Amino acid sequence: MNIQVEKDRKIIRNEAFIKKAEELKPSLKTEVAKPIHLVKTIEDKDIIHGWKCVEIEPAVNLVEKDFKKGESFIVDFGKHQVGYLSMRVRPVGSPPDAPLHMRLTFGEMPVEVSVPFSDYNGWISSSWLQEETIHVDVLPGTVSFPRRYSFRYLKVEILDTSVKYNVAFDEVTCETVTSADSSTLTELHHHDRELQQIDAVSIKTLEDCMQDVFEDGPKRDRRLWLGDLRLQALANYETFKNNDLVKRCLYLFAGVPNDQGQVSANLFIAPTLVPDDTYLYDYSLFFTTTLYDYFQATNDRETLEELWPIAYRQVELALEKLNDRGIVEDSPTWWSFIDWHEELNKQGPSQAILIYALKRTITLAEILVDNKKSFLEKKLTEVVDSSIQHLWDEQQGFFVSGETRQVSWASQVWMVLAQVLSQKENKKLMKRLLEQNPTIGMNTPYMYHHLVEALLLIEEKEKAIDMLKTYWGGMIKDGADTFWELYNPNDKAYSPYGSYLINSYCHAWSCTPTYLIRKYDL
Amino acid sequence: MNIQVEKDRKIIRNEAFIKKAEELKPSLKTEVAKPIHLVKTIEDKDIIHGWKCVEIEPAVNLVEKDFKKGESFIVDFGKHQVGYLSMRVRPVGSPPDAPLHMRLTFGEMPVEVSVPFSDYNGWISSSWLQEETIHVDVLPGTVSFPRRYSFRYLKVEILDTSVKYNVAFDEVTCETVTSADSSTLTELHHHDRELQQIDAVSIKTLEDCMQDVFEDGPKRDRRLWLGDLRLQALANYETFKNNDLVKRCLYLFAGVPNDQGQVSANLFIAPTLVPDDTYLYDYSLFFTTTLYDYFQATNDRETLEELWPIAYRQVELALEKLNDRGIVEDSPTWWSFIDWHEELNKQGPSQAILIYALKRTITLAEILVDNKKSFLEKKLTEVVDSSIQHLWDEQQGFFVSGETRQVSWASQVWMVLAQVLSQKENKKLMKRLLEQNPTIGMNTPYMYHHLVEALLLIEEKEKAIDMLKTYWGGMIKDGADTFWELYNPNDKAYSPYGSYLINSYCHAWSCTPTYLIRKYDL
């Protein structure tokens, strides 16, 4: 269980920044989605999570059926939806002499509408499981659910009516919401249908995560996280180009740093803007690199100038974490994110991310003609040197991390992305990594994204495409119509939370293939 | 399980009557109630239903407490409430990184917030059990519940928050609703404090049942039933004097008779006016006697004239049920209500109610100078004669009912109320009834009301007062602050529905002591 709790932190609110962010709040686009099929789910050991969905008949047939106490049905909306459910419910038989009591269960995956949520025993809150138990006093009537759901499958269970009436469902609809504007999209028309499909699923994933802010997952946990924002922004520049939404999110983070000037790892937007009391080494640095990416995409110098001090401050604070050997001080887990991996030591990859960020900060300083540039360049040299000196294990040919000198995929991938070694050495390192396959592997599309980008950086385009097809294509083969938060092809039940029921199956940080395909012209 | 289902009935809507009823729709008065105590419930075999409520501390202390997953609390609002709950919920700890999931259970009685509703196995719908399970996505915030509840006790169970925060409850309120106007009330100032208290609890019961219509019970089943309306109207004339509400209810019944002209036993008001497909011999006749009582209280001749045809029609239809011996045709259960009693034969009391209604109908015909009077008088003579001839058992000194010649309390009480015998004979009959105590007794305050009124009719005022104190006073001793739907002092777990969890503990037909005390000057 990885959490940070800071009881006495101070937040320095920048109301001008918050106001600017508020002014950039997007209006949401809505559409009405309807279920396509009545389905059932059946157990199948060969399917991910052990449950598959089987079509029974078209969902339009639902109107002809009625249900009594103890009966239930499942509808499939055909694809992933994020929005608000409404249903028109009608009594069948005598006038309804008691309320209707029913349970609705929303599933992004078939397993969610197949096993009882009472089975859940993970460590993050069960309140994320999408289920409602409601009473309807007045029938016939339209029941509109006030909460937003993220789902493809909807199970409706009739807990009770009365002996005098059954219920029928005349209309079930979902009013979908997104701040992504599909009309801005350019279709890919890729000769490789697999990449075409991966691109489409990436875009759908991004679209469903684009709401008031870039959310990490519309099912869970719906927050604006810096690590996700960075990747969503990259995918957005290649697709929806809603650059104001990136700008808004940058101003939100900049609006509520702590009294050290550090931006939080994530923000709560409602009822008021509140930064989480979680601060992550890598995520704070990603504020700076996200601003860098934003400027590259938009050339918006005004925003760059305004946010530069806080972007620079993240680097300063990161440099303060260097020990006397010039290496990022290691700490217990959850001080830097890198990947969901219980055994992963974060020092090596964090050191690499510092270098990665320093290089981009130097570029920004150059653009702004800021005299901090020389200081940053000096620091970069020092940090690169100490990385080579203390983290590069010449004998193994790998970067190591932490006291145990752990060799992980994450360390190598990030050191390549940070371009600590020469291009030639990086190529060798990546080859070695793929061949030797160190046991400390990767669990998230987030980390796989960095692996693919590292392969592209060393011009291993074919290997990158193979990885895209194996990993994201593997998700599609396993049933994804939006990309998942977690996917370990060797352990498909993997969840860092203790249960895959609570995993998010439409997750921001998994939307990057569209960026990789389009940016690198794969 | 007693239900009627009529599949192909026709309703003849009288839109002018329905419009008149709509125009008389009352505006509801609201007040804000707050909990008085934090309480716990503990098992106690000597208490009704086995659970008693114990005060822990003042409810104002709630604001200082916070609750984590698995914790719960119970508040006592001090008296029965009917209204809408709101609560201001605040996170304690880190910003809430997951929704709050909680269950609310509303109880009119301590048992309802003590045993899990999953224990319920009665035959009427479990959907009446007042429980909500909700998710709150945005905290802090005010949660307002859209459904109306009827309760004194509220249990709040925290199903989940997250490991990072607890929840606190800054304010819990109930906006109460009633169409009764307390300012019209005259206080009783009775020298007998017990009667004073019984009067007060009666009025509170009536008040909580007075909504858009006279409901039978604000917890369950919230409908306008003719049997309840009749008694509520009588209590209302002595207390709130909201005579327009009685008028509205009469017009509602008159607005939707079936194609025979019979009014339904009860009505659904929302979403549109619909009569239930339940028709009861006694209840239809009570339309006529309720109109009689209304005219006595108001002298509203216009309404009497307008509703007279449908009132008269109920009597005509009732007379059609007479067999060739001039006795109401017996049928399987649930054709006439009389009382909740599985073994009670309904013929005898129904015959008495026909006579009771005929006498009042004759008075109405006289007032209206309607020539149907002579026909009614002729019928009355016939029906009284055949009652004496076929139902009066001279040897036993009791009226009998049905093929098995059942001797019940209900038959005797109603025959006395119908004044079939002379006053002298009635006195003897009631004495015999009380002494011999036939096994087919009474289960509801509804039937006990008629017993008390029968005692008052034969001028046994002391016995009537004793009965009020024993029965309604007994409920108060057992914890009632509104009078209950069901109360059998010899079987306090009695429920006609299979579980006392679903009984209504604020029930219209139990509100009559105020009428009896005030009307008969007890």
PDB file of N, CA and C in Angstrom, chain A residues 196-271:
ATOM      1  N   GLN A 196      -3.363   0.746 -37.631  1.00  0.00           N
ATOM      2  CA  GLN A 196      -4.560   1.589 -37.806  1.00  0.00           C
ATOM      3  C   GLN A 196      -5.523   1.384 -36.623  1.00  0.00           C
ATOM      4  N   GLN A 197      -5.698   0.123 -36.274  1.00  0.00           N
ATOM      5  CA  GLN A 197      -6.614  -0.205 -35.169  1.00  0.00           C
ATOM      6  C   GLN A 197      -6.055   0.288 -33.830  1.00  0.00           C
ATOM      7  N   ILE A 198      -4.744   0.076 -33.624  1.00  0.00           N
ATOM      8  CA  ILE A 198      -4.121   0.536 -32.382  1.00  0.00           C
ATOM      9  C   ILE A 198      -4.240   2.053 -32.261  1.00  0.00           C
ATOM     10  N   ASP A 199      -4.072   2.746 -33.385  1.00  0.00           N
ATOM     11  CA  ASP A 199      -4.219   4.202 -33.392  1.00  0.00           C
ATOM     12  C   ASP A 199      -5.646   4.595 -32.988  1.00  0.00           C
ATOM     13  N   ALA A 200      -6.632   3.907 -33.549  1.00  0.00           N
ATOM     14  CA  ALA A 200      -8.037   4.241 -33.275  1.00  0.00           C
ATOM     15  C   ALA A 200      -8.388   4.014 -31.803  1.00  0.00           C
ATOM     16  N   VAL A 201      -7.904   2.902 -31.262  1.00  0.00           N
ATOM     17  CA  VAL A 201      -8.211   2.609 -29.847  1.00  0.00           C
ATOM     18  C   VAL A 201      -7.496   3.612 -28.929  1.00  0.00           C
ATOM     19  N   SER A 202      -6.293   4.026 -29.337  1.00  0.00           N
ATOM     20  CA  SER A 202      -5.577   5.056 -28.575  1.00  0.00           C
ATOM     21  C   SER A 202      -6.388   6.338 -28.511  1.00  0.00           C
ATOM     22  N   ILE A 203      -6.907   6.723 -29.666  1.00  0.00           N
ATOM     23  CA  ILE A 203      -7.647   7.990 -29.747  1.00  0.00           C
ATOM     24  C   ILE A 203      -8.929   7.913 -28.920  1.00  0.00           C
ATOM     25  N   LYS A 204      -9.610   6.777 -28.994  1.00  0.00           N
ATOM     26  CA  LYS A 204     -10.833   6.592 -28.183  1.00  0.00           C
ATOM     27  C   LYS A 204     -10.487   6.676 -26.695  1.00  0.00           C
ATOM     28  N   THR A 205      -9.352   6.098 -26.322  1.00  0.00           N
ATOM     29  CA  THR A 205      -8.908   6.151 -24.931  1.00  0.00           C
ATOM     30  C   THR A 205      -8.676   7.598 -24.500  1.00  0.00           C
ATOM     31  N   LEU A 206      -7.946   8.332 -25.345  1.00  0.00           N
ATOM     32  CA  LEU A 206      -7.678   9.739 -25.035  1.00  0.00           C
ATOM     33  C   LEU A 206      -8.983  10.526 -24.947  1.00  0.00           C
ATOM     34  N   GLU A 207      -9.855  10.305 -25.914  1.00  0.00           N
ATOM     35  CA  GLU A 207     -11.129  11.027 -25.972  1.00  0.00           C
ATOM     36  C   GLU A 207     -11.923  10.842 -24.680  1.00  0.00           C
ATOM     37  N   ASP A 208     -12.005   9.601 -24.210  1.00  0.00           N
ATOM     38  CA  ASP A 208     -12.816   9.317 -23.023  1.00  0.00           C
ATOM     39  C   ASP A 208     -12.177   9.854 -21.747  1.00  0.00           C
ATOM     40  N   CYS A 209     -10.860  10.119 -21.790  1.00  0.00           N
ATOM     41  CA  CYS A 209     -10.181  10.697 -20.623  1.00  0.00           C
ATOM     42  C   CYS A 209     -10.169  12.219 -20.662  1.00  0.00           C
ATOM     43  N   MET A 210     -10.586  12.810 -21.776  1.00  0.00           N
ATOM     44  CA  MET A 210     -10.579  14.277 -21.891  1.00  0.00           C
ATOM     45  C   MET A 210     -11.909  14.819 -21.399  1.00  0.00           C
ATOM     46  N   GLN A 211     -11.868  15.376 -20.228  1.00  0.00           N
ATOM     47  CA  GLN A 211     -13.085  15.925 -19.638  1.00  0.00           C
ATOM     48  C   GLN A 211     -12.790  17.383 -19.249  1.00  0.00           C
ATOM     49  N   ASP A 212     -13.207  17.813 -18.081  1.00  0.00           N
ATOM     50  CA  ASP A 212     -12.872  19.168 -17.614  1.00  0.00           C
ATOM     51  C   ASP A 212     -11.366  19.379 -17.592  1.00  0.00           C
ATOM     52  N   VAL A 213     -10.684  18.280 -17.300  1.00  0.00           N
ATOM     53  CA  VAL A 213      -9.222  18.249 -17.341  1.00  0.00           C
ATOM     54  C   VAL A 213      -8.842  16.950 -18.045  1.00  0.00           C
ATOM     55  N   PHE A 214      -7.559  16.738 -18.251  1.00  0.00           N
ATOM     56  CA  PHE A 214      -7.103  15.425 -18.697  1.00  0.00           C
ATOM     57  C   PHE A 214      -7.168  14.503 -17.477  1.00  0.00           C
ATOM     58  N   GLU A 215      -8.146  13.623 -17.453  1.00  0.00           N
ATOM     59  CA  GLU A 215      -8.250  12.689 -16.325  1.00  0.00           C
ATOM     60  C   GLU A 215      -7.341  11.496 -16.562  1.00  0.00           C
ATOM     61  N   ASP A 216      -6.952  10.841 -15.461  1.00  0.00           N
ATOM     62  CA  ASP A 216      -6.126   9.645 -15.650  1.00  0.00           C
ATOM     63  C   ASP A 216      -6.978   8.461 -16.095  1.00  0.00           C
ATOM     64  N   GLY A 217      -8.156   8.343 -15.503  1.00  0.00           N
ATOM     65  CA  GLY A 217      -9.082   7.287 -15.914  1.00  0.00           C
ATOM     66  C   GLY A 217     -10.492   7.725 -15.581  1.00  0.00           C
ATOM     67  N   PRO A 218     -11.413   7.624 -16.518  1.00  0.00           N
ATOM     68  CA  PRO A 218     -12.776   8.084 -16.221  1.00  0.00           C
ATOM     69  C   PRO A 218     -13.506   7.178 -15.231  1.00  0.00           C
ATOM     70  N   LYS A 219     -13.057   5.940 -15.079  1.00  0.00           N
ATOM     71  CA  LYS A 219     -13.620   5.079 -14.030  1.00  0.00           C
ATOM     72  C   LYS A 219     -12.905   5.361 -12.715  1.00  0.00           C
ATOM     73  N   ARG A 220     -11.590   5.355 -12.734  1.00  0.00           N
ATOM     74  CA  ARG A 220     -10.794   5.526 -11.523  1.00  0.00           C
ATOM     75  C   ARG A 220      -9.435   6.045 -11.911  1.00  0.00           C
ATOM     76  N   ASP A 221      -8.852   7.050 -11.268  1.00  0.00           N
ATOM     77  CA  ASP A 221      -9.453   7.798 -10.189  1.00  0.00           C
ATOM     78  C   ASP A 221      -9.859   9.189 -10.596  1.00  0.00           C
ATOM     79  N   ARG A 222      -9.902   9.450 -11.896  1.00  0.00           N
ATOM     80  CA  ARG A 222     -10.533  10.666 -12.437  1.00  0.00           C
ATOM     81  C   ARG A 222      -9.786  11.942 -12.096  1.00  0.00           C
ATOM     82  N   ARG A 223      -8.537  11.775 -11.665  1.00  0.00           N
ATOM     83  CA  ARG A 223      -7.792  12.970 -11.271  1.00  0.00           C
ATOM     84  C   ARG A 223      -6.878  13.432 -12.388  1.00  0.00           C
ATOM     85  N   LEU A 224      -6.394  14.628 -12.223  1.00  0.00           N
ATOM     86  CA  LEU A 224      -5.385  15.176 -13.116  1.00  0.00           C
ATOM     87  C   LEU A 224      -4.020  14.862 -12.525  1.00  0.00           C
ATOM     88  N   TRP A 225      -3.354  13.852 -13.108  1.00  0.00           N
ATOM     89  CA  TRP A 225      -2.022  13.457 -12.642  1.00  0.00           C
ATOM     90  C   TRP A 225      -0.988  13.972 -13.637  1.00  0.00           C
ATOM     91  N   LEU A 226       0.139  14.431 -13.139  1.00  0.00           N
ATOM     92  CA  LEU A 226       1.137  15.010 -14.021  1.00  0.00           C
ATOM     93  C   LEU A 226       1.726  13.992 -15.002  1.00  0.00           C
ATOM     94  N   GLY A 227       1.941  12.774 -14.521  1.00  0.00           N
ATOM     95  CA  GLY A 227       2.520  11.743 -15.387  1.00  0.00           C
ATOM     96  C   GLY A 227       1.605  11.406 -16.544  1.00  0.00           C
ATOM     97  N   ASP A 228       0.301  11.367 -16.267  1.00  0.00           N
ATOM     98  CA  ASP A 228      -0.669  11.106 -17.323  1.00  0.00           C
ATOM     99  C   ASP A 228      -0.798  12.317 -18.238  1.00  0.00           C
ATOM    100  N   LEU A 229      -0.870  13.495 -17.611  1.00  0.00           N
ATOM    101  CA  LEU A 229      -1.032  14.724 -18.392  1.00  0.00           C
ATOM    102  C   LEU A 229       0.048  14.817 -19.467  1.00  0.00           C
ATOM    103  N   ARG A 230       1.298  14.557 -19.057  1.00  0.00           N
ATOM    104  CA  ARG A 230       2.412  14.668 -20.004  1.00  0.00           C
ATOM    105  C   ARG A 230       2.167  13.816 -21.248  1.00  0.00           C
ATOM    106  N   LEU A 231       1.727  12.563 -21.037  1.00  0.00           N
ATOM    107  CA  LEU A 231       1.529  11.672 -22.183  1.00  0.00           C
ATOM    108  C   LEU A 231       0.266  12.029 -22.971  1.00  0.00           C
ATOM    109  N   GLN A 232      -0.798  12.419 -22.246  1.00  0.00           N
ATOM    110  CA  GLN A 232      -2.032  12.816 -22.927  1.00  0.00           C
ATOM    111  C   GLN A 232      -1.773  14.031 -23.817  1.00  0.00           C
ATOM    112  N   ALA A 233      -0.980  14.957 -23.284  1.00  0.00           N
ATOM    113  CA  ALA A 233      -0.671  16.162 -24.056  1.00  0.00           C
ATOM    114  C   ALA A 233       0.049  15.789 -25.352  1.00  0.00           C
ATOM    115  N   LEU A 234       1.004  14.879 -25.250  1.00  0.00           N
ATOM    116  CA  LEU A 234       1.737  14.439 -26.448  1.00  0.00           C
ATOM    117  C   LEU A 234       0.785  13.811 -27.469  1.00  0.00           C
ATOM    118  N   ALA A 235      -0.128  12.953 -26.983  1.00  0.00           N
ATOM    119  CA  ALA A 235      -1.096  12.320 -27.891  1.00  0.00           C
ATOM    120  C   ALA A 235      -2.056  13.365 -28.459  1.00  0.00           C
ATOM    121  N   ASN A 236      -2.418  14.322 -27.623  1.00  0.00           N
ATOM    122  CA  ASN A 236      -3.346  15.376 -28.036  1.00  0.00           C
ATOM    123  C   ASN A 236      -2.773  16.233 -29.164  1.00  0.00           C
ATOM    124  N   TYR A 237      -1.485  16.572 -29.089  1.00  0.00           N
ATOM    125  CA  TYR A 237      -0.894  17.416 -30.142  1.00  0.00           C
ATOM    126  C   TYR A 237      -0.980  16.745 -31.507  1.00  0.00           C
ATOM    127  N   GLU A 238      -0.975  15.410 -31.502  1.00  0.00           N
ATOM    128  CA  GLU A 238      -1.033  14.661 -32.767  1.00  0.00           C
ATOM    129  C   GLU A 238      -2.457  14.386 -33.223  1.00  0.00           C
ATOM    130  N   THR A 239      -3.440  14.684 -32.350  1.00  0.00           N
ATOM    131  CA  THR A 239      -4.810  14.257 -32.670  1.00  0.00           C
ATOM    132  C   THR A 239      -5.822  15.400 -32.496  1.00  0.00           C
ATOM    133  N   PHE A 240      -6.361  15.558 -31.278  1.00  0.00           N
ATOM    134  CA  PHE A 240      -7.447  16.530 -31.083  1.00  0.00           C
ATOM    135  C   PHE A 240      -6.965  17.984 -31.060  1.00  0.00           C
ATOM    136  N   LYS A 241      -5.702  18.155 -30.763  1.00  0.00           N
ATOM    137  CA  LYS A 241      -5.100  19.492 -30.722  1.00  0.00           C
ATOM    138  C   LYS A 241      -5.868  20.470 -29.829  1.00  0.00           C
ATOM    139  N   ASN A 242      -6.417  19.953 -28.738  1.00  0.00           N
ATOM    140  CA  ASN A 242      -7.066  20.841 -27.762  1.00  0.00           C
ATOM    141  C   ASN A 242      -5.975  21.372 -26.832  1.00  0.00           C
ATOM    142  N   ASN A 243      -5.181  22.287 -27.378  1.00  0.00           N
ATOM    143  CA  ASN A 243      -3.994  22.740 -26.650  1.00  0.00           C
ATOM    144  C   ASN A 243      -4.351  23.596 -25.431  1.00  0.00           C
ATOM    145  N   ASP A 244      -5.520  24.232 -25.512  1.00  0.00           N
ATOM    146  CA  ASP A 244      -5.969  25.013 -24.357  1.00  0.00           C
ATOM    147  C   ASP A 244      -6.217  24.133 -23.138  1.00  0.00           C
ATOM    148  N   LEU A 245      -6.572  22.881 -23.384  1.00  0.00           N
ATOM    149  CA  LEU A 245      -6.800  21.991 -22.241  1.00  0.00           C
ATOM    150  C   LEU A 245      -5.466  21.664 -21.559  1.00  0.00           C
ATOM    151  N   VAL A 246      -4.414  21.526 -22.347  1.00  0.00           N
ATOM    152  CA  VAL A 246      -3.084  21.321 -21.756  1.00  0.00           C
ATOM    153  C   VAL A 246      -2.693  22.568 -20.961  1.00  0.00           C
ATOM    154  N   LYS A 247      -2.909  23.715 -21.585  1.00  0.00           N
ATOM    155  CA  LYS A 247      -2.578  24.981 -20.932  1.00  0.00           C
ATOM    156  C   LYS A 247      -3.328  25.107 -19.600  1.00  0.00           C
ATOM    157  N   ARG A 248      -4.628  24.812 -19.656  1.00  0.00           N
ATOM    158  CA  ARG A 248      -5.445  24.852 -18.429  1.00  0.00           C
ATOM    159  C   ARG A 248      -4.839  23.972 -17.332  1.00  0.00           C
ATOM    160  N   CYS A 249      -4.456  22.774 -17.706  1.00  0.00           N
ATOM    161  CA  CYS A 249      -3.937  21.840 -16.708  1.00  0.00           C
ATOM    162  C   CYS A 249      -2.604  22.329 -16.136  1.00  0.00           C
ATOM    163  N   LEU A 250      -1.768  22.919 -16.979  1.00  0.00           N
ATOM    164  CA  LEU A 250      -0.497  23.467 -16.489  1.00  0.00           C
ATOM    165  C   LEU A 250      -0.764  24.592 -15.481  1.00  0.00           C
ATOM    166  N   TYR A 251      -1.715  25.453 -15.804  1.00  0.00           N
ATOM    167  CA  TYR A 251      -2.046  26.551 -14.878  1.00  0.00           C
ATOM    168  C   TYR A 251      -2.654  26.029 -13.577  1.00  0.00           C
ATOM    169  N   LEU A 252      -3.415  24.940 -13.676  1.00  0.00           N
ATOM    170  CA  LEU A 252      -3.985  24.355 -12.446  1.00  0.00           C
ATOM    171  C   LEU A 252      -2.862  23.884 -11.523  1.00  0.00           C
ATOM    172  N   PHE A 253      -1.902  23.151 -12.083  1.00  0.00           N
ATOM    173  CA  PHE A 253      -0.776  22.701 -11.248  1.00  0.00           C
ATOM    174  C   PHE A 253       0.006  23.899 -10.704  1.00  0.00           C
ATOM    175  N   ALA A 254       0.233  24.873 -11.566  1.00  0.00           N
ATOM    176  CA  ALA A 254       1.011  26.043 -11.152  1.00  0.00           C
ATOM    177  C   ALA A 254       0.257  26.893 -10.129  1.00  0.00           C
ATOM    178  N   GLY A 255      -1.068  26.699 -10.069  1.00  0.00           N
ATOM    179  CA  GLY A 255      -1.897  27.504  -9.172  1.00  0.00           C
ATOM    180  C   GLY A 255      -1.823  27.091  -7.712  1.00  0.00           C
ATOM    181  N   VAL A 256      -1.360  25.875  -7.447  1.00  0.00           N
ATOM    182  CA  VAL A 256      -1.381  25.383  -6.063  1.00  0.00           C
ATOM    183  C   VAL A 256      -0.121  24.605  -5.676  1.00  0.00           C
ATOM    184  N   PRO A 257       1.061  25.230  -5.833  1.00  0.00           N
ATOM    185  CA  PRO A 257       2.274  24.568  -5.333  1.00  0.00           C
ATOM    186  C   PRO A 257       2.308  24.630  -3.805  1.00  0.00           C
ATOM    187  N   ASN A 258       3.184  23.843  -3.208  1.00  0.00           N
ATOM    188  CA  ASN A 258       3.348  23.965  -1.752  1.00  0.00           C
ATOM    189  C   ASN A 258       4.305  25.119  -1.436  1.00  0.00           C
ATOM    190  N   ASP A 259       4.598  25.318  -0.166  1.00  0.00           N
ATOM    191  CA  ASP A 259       5.398  26.495   0.193  1.00  0.00           C
ATOM    192  C   ASP A 259       6.859  26.358  -0.214  1.00  0.00           C
ATOM    193  N   GLN A 260       7.237  25.176  -0.705  1.00  0.00           N
ATOM    194  CA  GLN A 260       8.561  25.030  -1.305  1.00  0.00           C
ATOM    195  C   GLN A 260       8.527  25.343  -2.801  1.00  0.00           C
ATOM    196  N   GLY A 261       7.319  25.511  -3.311  1.00  0.00           N
ATOM    197  CA  GLY A 261       7.191  25.745  -4.748  1.00  0.00           C
ATOM    198  C   GLY A 261       7.004  24.474  -5.557  1.00  0.00           C
ATOM    199  N   GLN A 262       6.920  23.349  -4.862  1.00  0.00           N
ATOM    200  CA  GLN A 262       6.771  22.083  -5.595  1.00  0.00           C
ATOM    201  C   GLN A 262       5.317  21.873  -6.015  1.00  0.00           C
ATOM    202  N   VAL A 263       5.124  21.423  -7.250  1.00  0.00           N
ATOM    203  CA  VAL A 263       3.768  21.094  -7.688  1.00  0.00           C
ATOM    204  C   VAL A 263       3.446  19.666  -7.244  1.00  0.00           C
ATOM    205  N   SER A 264       2.185  19.470  -6.976  1.00  0.00           N
ATOM    206  CA  SER A 264       1.716  18.172  -6.501  1.00  0.00           C
ATOM    207  C   SER A 264       1.719  17.152  -7.649  1.00  0.00           C
ATOM    208  N   ALA A 265       1.704  15.890  -7.279  1.00  0.00           N
ATOM    209  CA  ALA A 265       1.645  14.840  -8.296  1.00  0.00           C
ATOM    210  C   ALA A 265       0.291  14.810  -8.993  1.00  0.00           C
ATOM    211  N   ASN A 266      -0.741  15.291  -8.287  1.00  0.00           N
ATOM    212  CA  ASN A 266      -2.079  15.283  -8.890  1.00  0.00           C
ATOM    213  C   ASN A 266      -2.969  16.287  -8.193  1.00  0.00           C
ATOM    214  N   LEU A 267      -4.060  16.618  -8.859  1.00  0.00           N
ATOM    215  CA  LEU A 267      -4.978  17.640  -8.357  1.00  0.00           C
ATOM    216  C   LEU A 267      -6.399  17.111  -8.288  1.00  0.00           C
ATOM    217  N   PHE A 268      -7.131  17.613  -7.295  1.00  0.00           N
ATOM    218  CA  PHE A 268      -8.582  17.449  -7.242  1.00  0.00           C
ATOM    219  C   PHE A 268      -9.199  18.748  -7.743  1.00  0.00           C
ATOM    220  N   ILE A 269     -10.180  18.656  -8.568  1.00  0.00           N
ATOM    221  CA  ILE A 269     -10.743  19.850  -9.190  1.00  0.00           C
ATOM    222  C   ILE A 269     -12.029  20.298  -8.476  1.00  0.00           C
ATOM    223  N   ALA A 270     -12.843  19.320  -8.020  1.00  0.00           N
ATOM    224  CA  ALA A 270     -14.125  19.653  -7.399  1.00  0.00           C
ATOM    225  C   ALA A 270     -14.129  19.175  -5.948  1.00  0.00           C
ATOM    226  N   PRO A 271     -14.830  19.859  -5.063  1.00  0.00           N
ATOM    227  CA  PRO A 271     -15.615  21.084  -5.276  1.00  0.00           C
ATOM    228  C   PRO A 271     -14.737  22.318  -5.481  1.00  0.00           C
TER     229      PRO A 271
END
